[in-house]
Tab-separated table of C-alpha atoms in Angstrom:
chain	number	residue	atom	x	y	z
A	1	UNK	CA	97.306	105.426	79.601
A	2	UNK	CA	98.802	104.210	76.134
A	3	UNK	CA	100.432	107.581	75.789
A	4	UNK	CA	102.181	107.225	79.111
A	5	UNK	CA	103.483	104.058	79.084
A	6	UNK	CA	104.759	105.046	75.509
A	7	UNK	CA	106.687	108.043	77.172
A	8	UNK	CA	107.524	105.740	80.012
A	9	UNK	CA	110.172	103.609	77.909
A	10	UNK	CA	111.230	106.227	75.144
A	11	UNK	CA	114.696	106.623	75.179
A	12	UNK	CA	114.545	110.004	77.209
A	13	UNK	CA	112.708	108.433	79.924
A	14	UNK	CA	114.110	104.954	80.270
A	15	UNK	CA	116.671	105.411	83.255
A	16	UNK	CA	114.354	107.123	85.855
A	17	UNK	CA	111.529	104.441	84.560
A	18	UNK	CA	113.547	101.769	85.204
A	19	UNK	CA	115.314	103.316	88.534
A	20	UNK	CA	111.015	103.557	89.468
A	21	UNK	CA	110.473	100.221	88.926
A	22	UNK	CA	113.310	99.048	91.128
A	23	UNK	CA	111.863	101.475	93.745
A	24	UNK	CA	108.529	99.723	93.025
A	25	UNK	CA	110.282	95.666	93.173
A	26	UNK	CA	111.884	96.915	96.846
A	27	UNK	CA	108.414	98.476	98.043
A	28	UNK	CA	106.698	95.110	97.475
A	29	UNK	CA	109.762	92.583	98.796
A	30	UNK	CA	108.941	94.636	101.897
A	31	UNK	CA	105.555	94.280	102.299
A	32	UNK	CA	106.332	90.403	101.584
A	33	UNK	CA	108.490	90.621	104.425
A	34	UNK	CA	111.526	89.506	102.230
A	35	UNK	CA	113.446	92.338	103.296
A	36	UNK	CA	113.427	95.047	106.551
A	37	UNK	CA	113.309	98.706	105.752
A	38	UNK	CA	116.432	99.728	106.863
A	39	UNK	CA	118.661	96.499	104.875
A	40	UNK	CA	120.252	98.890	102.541
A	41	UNK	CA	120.436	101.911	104.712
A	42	UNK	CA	123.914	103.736	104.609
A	43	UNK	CA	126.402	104.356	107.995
A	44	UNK	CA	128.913	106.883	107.242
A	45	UNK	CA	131.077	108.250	110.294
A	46	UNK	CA	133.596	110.348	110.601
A	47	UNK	CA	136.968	108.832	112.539
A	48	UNK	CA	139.584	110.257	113.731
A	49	UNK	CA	141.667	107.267	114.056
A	50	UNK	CA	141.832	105.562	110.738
A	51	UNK	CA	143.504	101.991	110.312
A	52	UNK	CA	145.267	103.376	107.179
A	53	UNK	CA	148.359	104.419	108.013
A	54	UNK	CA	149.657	107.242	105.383
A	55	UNK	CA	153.389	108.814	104.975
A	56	UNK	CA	151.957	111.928	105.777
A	57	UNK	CA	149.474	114.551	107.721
A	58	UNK	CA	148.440	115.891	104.736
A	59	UNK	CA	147.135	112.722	103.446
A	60	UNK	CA	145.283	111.931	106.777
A	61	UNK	CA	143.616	115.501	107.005
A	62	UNK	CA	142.327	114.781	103.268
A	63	UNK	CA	140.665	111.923	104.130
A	64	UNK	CA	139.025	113.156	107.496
A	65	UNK	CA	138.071	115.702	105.203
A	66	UNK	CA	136.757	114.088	102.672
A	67	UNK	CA	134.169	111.685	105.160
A	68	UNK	CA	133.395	114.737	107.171
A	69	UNK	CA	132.251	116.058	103.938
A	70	UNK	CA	130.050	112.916	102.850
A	71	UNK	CA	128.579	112.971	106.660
A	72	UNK	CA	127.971	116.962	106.336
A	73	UNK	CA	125.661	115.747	102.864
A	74	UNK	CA	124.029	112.688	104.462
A	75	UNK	CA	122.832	114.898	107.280
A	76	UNK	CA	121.407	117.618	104.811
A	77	UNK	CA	119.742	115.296	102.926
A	78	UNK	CA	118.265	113.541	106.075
A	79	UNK	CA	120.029	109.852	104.818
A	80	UNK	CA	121.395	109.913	108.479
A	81	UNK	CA	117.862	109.947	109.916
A	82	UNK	CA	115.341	108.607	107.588
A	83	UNK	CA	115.887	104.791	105.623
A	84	UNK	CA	117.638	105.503	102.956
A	85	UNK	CA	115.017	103.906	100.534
A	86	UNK	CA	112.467	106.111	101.578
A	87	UNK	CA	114.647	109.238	100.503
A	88	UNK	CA	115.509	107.243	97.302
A	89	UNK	CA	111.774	106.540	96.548
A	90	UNK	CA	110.989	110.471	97.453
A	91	UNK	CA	114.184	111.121	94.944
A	92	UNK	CA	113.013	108.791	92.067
A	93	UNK	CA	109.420	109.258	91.886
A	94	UNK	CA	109.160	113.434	91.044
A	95	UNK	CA	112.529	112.450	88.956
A	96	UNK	CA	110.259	110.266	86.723
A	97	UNK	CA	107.456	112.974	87.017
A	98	UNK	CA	109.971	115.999	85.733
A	99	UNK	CA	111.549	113.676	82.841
A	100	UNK	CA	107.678	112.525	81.377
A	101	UNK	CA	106.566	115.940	81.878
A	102	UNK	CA	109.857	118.006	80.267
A	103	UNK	CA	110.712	115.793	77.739
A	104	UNK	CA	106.203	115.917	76.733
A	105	UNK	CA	106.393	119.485	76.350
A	106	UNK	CA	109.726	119.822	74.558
A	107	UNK	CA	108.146	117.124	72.134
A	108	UNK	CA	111.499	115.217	72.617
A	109	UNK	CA	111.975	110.915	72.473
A	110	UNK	CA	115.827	111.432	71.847
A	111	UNK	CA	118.308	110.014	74.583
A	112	UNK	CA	120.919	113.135	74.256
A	113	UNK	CA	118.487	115.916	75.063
A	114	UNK	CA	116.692	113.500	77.541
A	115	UNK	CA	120.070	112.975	79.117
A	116	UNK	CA	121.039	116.392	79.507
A	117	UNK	CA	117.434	117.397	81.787
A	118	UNK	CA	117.845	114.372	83.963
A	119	UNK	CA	120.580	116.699	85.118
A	120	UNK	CA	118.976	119.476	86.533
A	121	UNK	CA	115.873	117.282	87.043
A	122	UNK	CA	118.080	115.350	89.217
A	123	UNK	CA	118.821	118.165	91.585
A	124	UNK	CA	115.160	119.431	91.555
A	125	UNK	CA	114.070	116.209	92.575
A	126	UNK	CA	117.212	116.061	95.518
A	127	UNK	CA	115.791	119.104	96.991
A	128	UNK	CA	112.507	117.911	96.929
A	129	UNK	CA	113.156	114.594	98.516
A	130	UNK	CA	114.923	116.578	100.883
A	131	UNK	CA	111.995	118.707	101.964
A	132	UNK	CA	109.144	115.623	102.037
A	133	UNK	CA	111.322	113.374	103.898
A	134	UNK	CA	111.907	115.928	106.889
A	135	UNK	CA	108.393	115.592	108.261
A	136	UNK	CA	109.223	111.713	108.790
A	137	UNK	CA	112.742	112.482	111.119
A	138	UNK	CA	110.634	112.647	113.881
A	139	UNK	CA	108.558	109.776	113.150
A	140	UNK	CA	111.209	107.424	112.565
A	141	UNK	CA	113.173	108.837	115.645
A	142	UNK	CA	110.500	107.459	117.992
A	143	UNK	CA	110.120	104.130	116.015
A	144	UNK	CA	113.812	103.550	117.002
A	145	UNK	CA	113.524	104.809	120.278
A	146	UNK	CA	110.389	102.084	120.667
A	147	UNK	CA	112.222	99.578	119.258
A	148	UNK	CA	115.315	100.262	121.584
A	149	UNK	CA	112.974	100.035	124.736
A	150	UNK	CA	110.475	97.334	125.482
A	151	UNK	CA	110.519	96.140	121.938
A	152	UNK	CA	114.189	95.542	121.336
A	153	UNK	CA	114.048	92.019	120.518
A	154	UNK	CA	117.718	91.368	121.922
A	155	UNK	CA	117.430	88.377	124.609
A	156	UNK	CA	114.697	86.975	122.419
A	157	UNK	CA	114.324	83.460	120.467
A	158	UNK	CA	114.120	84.060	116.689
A	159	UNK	CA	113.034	82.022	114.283
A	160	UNK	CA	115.015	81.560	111.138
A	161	UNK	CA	112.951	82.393	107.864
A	162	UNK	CA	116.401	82.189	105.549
A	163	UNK	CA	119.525	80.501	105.919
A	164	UNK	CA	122.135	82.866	107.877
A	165	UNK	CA	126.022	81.901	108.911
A	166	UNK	CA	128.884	84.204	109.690
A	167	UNK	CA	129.374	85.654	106.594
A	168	UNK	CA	125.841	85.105	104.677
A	169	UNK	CA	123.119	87.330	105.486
A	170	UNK	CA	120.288	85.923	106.249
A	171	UNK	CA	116.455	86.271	107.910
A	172	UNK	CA	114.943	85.641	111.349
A	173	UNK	CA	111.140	86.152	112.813
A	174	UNK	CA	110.482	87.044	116.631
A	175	UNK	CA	107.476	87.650	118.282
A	176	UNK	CA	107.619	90.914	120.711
A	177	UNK	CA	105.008	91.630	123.849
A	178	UNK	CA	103.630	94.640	121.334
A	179	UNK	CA	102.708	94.912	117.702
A	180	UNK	CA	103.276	92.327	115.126
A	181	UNK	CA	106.005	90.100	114.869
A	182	UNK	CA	109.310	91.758	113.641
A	183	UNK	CA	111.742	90.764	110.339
A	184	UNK	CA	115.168	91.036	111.341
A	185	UNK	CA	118.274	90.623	109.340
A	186	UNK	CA	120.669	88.505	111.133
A	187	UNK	CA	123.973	86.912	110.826
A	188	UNK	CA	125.640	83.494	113.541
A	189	UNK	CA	128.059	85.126	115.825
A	190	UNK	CA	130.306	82.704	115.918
A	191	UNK	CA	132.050	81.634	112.293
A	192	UNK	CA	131.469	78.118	112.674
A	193	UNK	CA	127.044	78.493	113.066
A	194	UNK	CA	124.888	77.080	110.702
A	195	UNK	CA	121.371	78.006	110.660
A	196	UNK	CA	118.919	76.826	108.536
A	197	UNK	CA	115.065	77.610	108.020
A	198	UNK	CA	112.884	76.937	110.777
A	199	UNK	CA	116.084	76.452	113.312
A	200	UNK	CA	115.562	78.623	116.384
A	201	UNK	CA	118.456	80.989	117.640
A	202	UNK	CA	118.916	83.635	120.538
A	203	UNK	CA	119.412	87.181	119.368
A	204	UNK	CA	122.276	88.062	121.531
A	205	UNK	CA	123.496	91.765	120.000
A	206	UNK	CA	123.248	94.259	116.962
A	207	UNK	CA	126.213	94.856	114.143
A	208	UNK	CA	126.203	98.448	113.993
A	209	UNK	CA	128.514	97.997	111.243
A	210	UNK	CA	126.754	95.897	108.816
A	211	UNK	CA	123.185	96.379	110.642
A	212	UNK	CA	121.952	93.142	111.958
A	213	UNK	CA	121.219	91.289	114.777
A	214	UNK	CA	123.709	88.512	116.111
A	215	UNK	CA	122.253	85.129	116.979
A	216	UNK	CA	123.327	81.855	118.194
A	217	UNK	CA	121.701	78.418	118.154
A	218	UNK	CA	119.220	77.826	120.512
A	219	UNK	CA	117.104	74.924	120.795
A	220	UNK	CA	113.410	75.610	122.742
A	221	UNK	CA	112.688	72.954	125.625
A	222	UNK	CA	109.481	71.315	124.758
C-alpha cells in the first residue's frame, strides 16, 4: 500500500492522481445529494441558423463544420447518451491504472517521460471508456424515458434545499408517486424570484439549455 501511494504522487503520476481524486470528490457530493448526475453534462448541437452573422459563406460553412464535427465525437464517444461524468470517471480511472503501471515497469518518477505516456495512455484509456460506457446507453435511455413519463416532476411543488434566483443555480427536493425523492437543479423563472432554503416553489418547465428545472414561488395551503 506504501508503495502505491508513493507512485500515486511521484511526479509522473500526479495529474491523473489528482484528475482521480476529483472524480472521487464528485462521486461522493452525489451520493450526498449535493449535486444531480447529469449537472455538468455537455449539450452540443449542430445549427443551421447561427446568431453570428459573418461577411461571408465560407466563414459560416466553417463553423457548421466545425460543431458538426464536435457532435460527430460526442456521439462516438457516447457523451451524447451517457452523463458525461460517468464517461469521465470510465476515462480517468484505467488512465491512472496505465500511468502507475507504465511508469512501475519503466522504473521512471521523472515528470518528462511521465508526461510523454499520459499521451498515448490518454487515448488507450478514451477507447476504453468508450467501450464500458456503451452497455449503460440503454440503461440510461429508459431512466430518461421514466423520468419523462409518470415521474417527470414538472407540475410538482419542490422544496428548496439551496438558494436559487434567475441567474444563480441552485437546489430543489420533490417527492414523486415512485421511487425516492428526486434532486433537481433549478433556477426562478422570472428575474425578479428569490428563493431561499426551505421556501416551496412550482416546477413549471426544463432549460434545455443550461439543464434545469424552472420554478416559481409557491406557497402550500395549510
Amino acid at each position: 500500500m506504501k508503495e502505491l501511494l508513493h507512485a500515486a504522487v511521484a511526479p509522473a503520476n500526479l495529474l491523473p492522481t489528482g484528475l482521480l481524486v476529483l472524480v472521487l470528490l464528485y462521486w461522493l457530493t452525489v451520493l450526498l445529494g449535493l449535486l444531480d448526475l447529469k449537472s455538468l453534462d455537455l449539450s452540443v448541437q449542430a445549427d443551421s441558423h447561427t446568431d453570428l452573422h459573418t461577411d461571408t459563406h465560407t466563414g459560416a460553412h466553417a463553423h457548421e463544420s466545425g460543431t458538426s464535427f464536435l457532435n460527430s465525437v460526442l456521439v462516438f464517444f457516447n457523451l451524447e447518451r451517457v452523463p458525461l461524468m460517468v464517461f469521465v470517471s470510465f476515462v480517468v480511472l484505467p488512465w491512472w491504472v496505465g500511468s502507475i503501471l507504465a511508469n512501475h515497469y519503466l522504473g521512471n518518477e521523472g515528470l518528462l517521460v511521465g508526461a510523454v505516456l499520459l499521451v498515448p495512455l490518454l487515448v488507450g484509456s478514451l477507447l476504453i471508456a468508450k467501450v464500458l460506457t456503451t452497455p449503460f446507453i440503454s440503461l440510461f435511455a429508459a431512466l430518461e424515458k421514466e423520468s419523462e413519463g409518470t415521474n417527470s416532476p414538472l407540475g410538482k411543488v419542490c422544496t428548496l434545499l439551496l438558494p436559487a434566483t434567475h441567474e444563480q443555480l441552485g437546489q430543489a427536493s420533490v417527492r414523486l408517486r415512485k421511487g425516492a425523492p428526486l434532486m433537481l437543479n433549478v433556477r426562478a423563472a422570472s428575474q425578479s424570484a428569490e428563493l431561499r432554503k426551505g421556501d416551496t416553489a412550482l416546477i413549471i418547465d426544463y432549460d434545455q439549455l443550461r439543464r434545469c428545472y424552472l420554478i416559481e414561488p409557491f406557497e402550500l395551503t395549510p
